[in-house]
Each structure stands twice: as C-alpha cells, then as structure tokens.
C-alpha cells in the first residue's frame, strides 16, 4: 500500500485549494478541511495516510488536531505548517509526535520533500510491521515445532522398549524412562534428578560408563555389549547395552545408556536348544530301535540259556545265561540314563571334589574289561590340580564314556600288531582350565566320522552303540561351561580333551 | 561223530546262546570273536558249518564271507549269516565289493536276521547239515 491520500487542513480556503490542486497534479488524492474540528471529522471518515495541517487556526488549532489524531492512530504522519519563529509551538508539536514541519508560505518543493519523507517513513513502518508479524508467526511455528519435537522425543524415550537412562556431566540422572523403571525397579520420582550413577548402578557397571567418558571423544559410543545386571532388589537381568558419551562443542555434557532386557530372548534360546534336543532324540529313535532290538536279542538268548540250565540242572549254563540277562538289564539302565540326561535340562551340582580321584574311579571300572581285551590303561595325573569346585558326576560320566570309546577304538583297530594303550591324563591348562585327556592308539577316525561325532543317532559301532554317548558327554560338558577338543588320525589314534573351568576349592 | 559248527560273533551273549542251542541239538560248537580269529579257526578246524555275524570289530563278517567264498578249499563250507543287519544292506555291500574287487561271490546259503528263536536257528542248521 502506498501512502496516497492526504488531508489538508487550513483556515485559509485559498491555501487549501492551491495546495490541493498542486498535490493532485503530483498524483495524490486529497481531502480538505477548513478548521481543526472539520479536519478531525474528515480524518475519521476518510482515514488519510498523511495529514498536512496549519498550526494557527481559530477553534481547534493544529496542535490540538495533531494530538487528537495521534490519540486515534499514533502512526499517522502529520506534517505541521508553521509561521516563522514559532519555536514553542514547534517543540510542542514535536512532543505530540509531528512528523515534519514546513514554513509558511508553503512552497511546493518543501511540501514535496516533506511528503516524500512521510511516505518513506510509512513505507518503512509497514515493512517493519510486516516483518514483525512474520517474525511472530515464524516464532509461533518454531515454538510449535519444538514443542512437537520435544513431545515426540519425550514420547519416544517414554515408550521405548529399551530402558534409557541419561546422566548430566555430574553423573546425575536426568532421563529415566518407564522401561528403566521396570528394569531397575526404582520409581522414577526417586531417581530422576535425585540419584547419581553410583546410586542406580552396581559399581562394576557404573565404572564402565565412567571410563567411557574419560576416553577419547572419537570413541564416544561403543558397540552393544552383553552383561548381567544385578538390581538393587536382588534380581539378575541379562541385558544388552550400549552407551553414548555426549559432547557439546567439545565439552562433556553427559551420557546416555540404552539397555535391552534379554530375559525373554535367553529363555527362548534355551527353549530352542531344548526343543532341538528333543527333536534330536526323535531322530535317534531309529538308531535306538536297533539298539533296543539288540538288548532284546540278548535277553531272549539269555533266557534260553537259563531255561536249558534249569532243565538240565546245569549250573554252568545257569551262570552264563544269567550273566547275559544281567548285562542286558544293565544296558537298558545305561540307555535310560543316557536318554534322560540328554533330553532333560540339568544343572551341574558344583561341590568341592578331586578330579584325580574321580578319574581313578572311572579307570578302575573299566580296567578289567580292557585287560581282557589286551588294552592297557595308564594314567598321568597332575597332583597340583588338587581340590576343585566342579560337578563330580559330570567328570565321572564324561571320562568313563571317553575311556569306553577309546577301548572300542582299540578293539575296532584293523592293525592287530599294535600294542593298544589308553593314556588318561589330567593337567592344568591355559586360561584357567583344568583338563582331562583320554588318548588312545586305536583305529582313529576319518573326516566323515569326525564330522558326525556329535550328531544324534550316529554310531560308528553298528548296532552296538546308541549314538548317544558322545552327545550326552558333550551336553554335560557344555552345561559345565567346558569344551571338548578332539584330535584324531585314522589308523594312528584319537585324543579327546575335556576342558573345565578351574576353580580351586577353599 | 557230531558235526562241527563254528560261531563267529563278537558278542559273548550271542555266542553263549548259539553254543547252547548247538549243544542241545548234539552239534559240536566252536567259537571265534572276530573275523580274523574266525578265519584261523576255519582253516584249522574245517567246520561243517559257519554261523557268521556281519558287524564285528577286526575283520567283519563281510570280509570273512568273501575270504571263504573265494578260497577253493573253503568255498564249499556252508555259511549261515546271523546278524542284526538287514539282508538288503548286506547284499548291497557285497555287490559293491564285487564291483570293486571283481568277480562275483554267491549269496549266502541262509540269511537270518536277529532276533531268531532257537527253533528257527535249529531249523536253519538242519537244513544245511542233515
């Protein structure tokens, strides 16, 4: 909008007319009045952009008119026409907010300049107003956006499936979302802005994050890690977590930690392992059927021999037949135990025990049998192992299984010229393990057999194996947080090594 | 004089069962624990019949059977295969060996799949020896 409408007020009619004519010819629109009172009326109805008024008028003079106009609209440009030397009025007019002054007699050039200046002022003011209005709008928009974003972030943090905990640079908790409440068990009102990292976390966990803040800024985030969190109320939660150290212009301002509760995942993993194991037992059925058939054959044969012994009153036959029956009853027992061990979850029962003594017991059980087959069993025990915390059952059964396998490997060996020998060794291994080693110089295994060793149902012993032995051993060792290592060469022999965590008993 | 029957089986329970069946039917039992011992025994004792297990450590029944059937002096000795292995699997392994080693070995005279009752076993033995 360009300022175009001008109100001219003067009690001298001729001046008004002259000025009006002159301005019209310059392209302005003019309205006129011949007194202050009339000027005010016209101002109200016509709403001109600029007012040019004489100062001296009967009745309402120019100053009074200026005052009234400014009361109605303080931004209107009012140009005052004064006589020479009228300083007092000029000062009053300035105080009332007059825009400009021109002297009488009014010259066209002087008026034109005053009008241009007034117009420029109006234009600047309009622009300023526009800017201001725009600015307000922009601020309103920005504020809304910030509110929305912060709301979004608040919701994001609040509804996150991760527990989120953030600390300021003094390690005071500033963010603690509802998942965090669930995980750590402390109410938000007791934690937020009240606790420090040391109040919320156990010292071990707190130290991890503190160390991170000390490190180079380039490494301000670390990959997801897993750990067990001990909550203050005594729960143990397996978690996956990560942390970001926050910097603003190079200054450490805080840390944010993300935790994911792995309890459910761990449970599912366990369930999966369990169901895989049950499926494996299913697969074993065909192998088992074969094995059970062999037991049945043994029992039937045994009872036939016992029948003959009874009929003939032959003690020798009775003994033989009864021996067969007892052996096969034992096979049923062993099989049942293997199946149960394999299909059920079992926690090792840790207690103080002597691995060397347990190994001795296991060797004792098979020495006679091995001897009858010309297989020599020797031992080499490290007495330094002493008493350890472990599950004696696991050690005993695993070792017995490996020794029995070793005997079988010797019996199966095609090379009958070898002097077959099994060496059972115990020793303290690297990285805090103690080891139980069974080494034979029997048949050894080819690659294919090796690959299938821990598969259920796989037996290299024809109908004479259940295919469960190594599987059960493997599971027992795994439950004991140990490992089995195998070295074998076909025709040369095999070495099985069980490594279990070494914890000395007090 | 009663006829000699050799039982080759690594399982002592099977041996004592078959030995008892043989004694009860007036045969003279001989035993061997594996294929190698079995072959020595056959050469030495020249039994009238061999009852042979298939899966044994140290010289399987498959190998011993081949040894017998390809030996001019021994090939006439009748053999009863007495095993937990299905006939189909046994023949398959024989066929593979035929192709591998050349020549053909006749199918066993009698093939018994365990479990076998004493009566079935006796019937099979009698069929070959009487």
Tab-separated table of C-alpha atoms in Angstrom, chain A residues 287-288 290-295 331 335 338 405 408 411-412 458-469, chain B residues 8-15 33-34 53-58 60-61 82-85 114:
chain	number	residue	atom	x	y	z
A	287	UNK	CA	19.127	-95.883	15.990
A	288	UNK	CA	17.581	-96.639	19.337
A	290	UNK	CA	18.240	-101.048	16.623
A	291	UNK	CA	19.960	-100.843	19.955
A	292	UNK	CA	16.891	-101.957	21.889
A	293	UNK	CA	16.478	-104.858	19.490
A	294	UNK	CA	19.993	-105.962	20.353
A	295	UNK	CA	19.156	-105.842	24.040
A	331	UNK	CA	22.372	-101.887	29.060
A	335	UNK	CA	20.383	-96.345	27.926
A	338	UNK	CA	21.638	-91.506	28.771
A	405	UNK	CA	35.022	-95.147	23.438
A	408	UNK	CA	36.170	-99.585	21.413
A	411	UNK	CA	39.143	-103.146	19.546
A	412	UNK	CA	37.996	-101.874	16.172
A	458	UNK	CA	25.258	-91.508	14.607
A	459	UNK	CA	27.136	-94.514	15.794
A	460	UNK	CA	30.280	-95.934	14.301
A	461	UNK	CA	29.710	-99.095	16.274
A	462	UNK	CA	26.935	-100.715	14.241
A	463	UNK	CA	24.122	-101.924	16.435
A	464	UNK	CA	26.356	-101.865	19.466
A	465	UNK	CA	26.143	-98.148	20.114
A	466	UNK	CA	23.166	-95.987	20.963
A	467	UNK	CA	24.622	-92.969	19.227
A	468	UNK	CA	24.019	-91.108	22.450
A	469	UNK	CA	27.308	-91.490	24.297
B	8	UNK	CA	31.794	-116.189	14.773
B	9	UNK	CA	30.346	-113.306	16.777
B	10	UNK	CA	31.917	-110.569	18.867
B	11	UNK	CA	29.010	-110.543	21.309
B	12	UNK	CA	29.593	-113.082	24.118
B	13	UNK	CA	25.858	-113.192	24.779
B	14	UNK	CA	25.141	-114.281	21.209
B	15	UNK	CA	27.929	-116.835	21.361
B	33	UNK	CA	35.288	-113.474	18.497
B	34	UNK	CA	36.047	-111.786	15.212
B	53	UNK	CA	27.844	-112.271	12.327
B	54	UNK	CA	28.237	-109.348	9.934
B	55	UNK	CA	29.300	-106.381	12.037
B	56	UNK	CA	32.318	-107.129	14.162
B	57	UNK	CA	35.431	-105.213	15.053
B	58	UNK	CA	38.610	-106.520	13.460
B	60	UNK	CA	33.985	-108.057	9.664
B	61	UNK	CA	31.651	-110.865	8.613
B	82	UNK	CA	23.312	-114.469	11.546
B	83	UNK	CA	23.007	-110.758	12.084
B	84	UNK	CA	21.116	-107.637	13.033
B	85	UNK	CA	21.838	-106.168	9.619
B	114	UNK	CA	18.157	-111.369	14.572
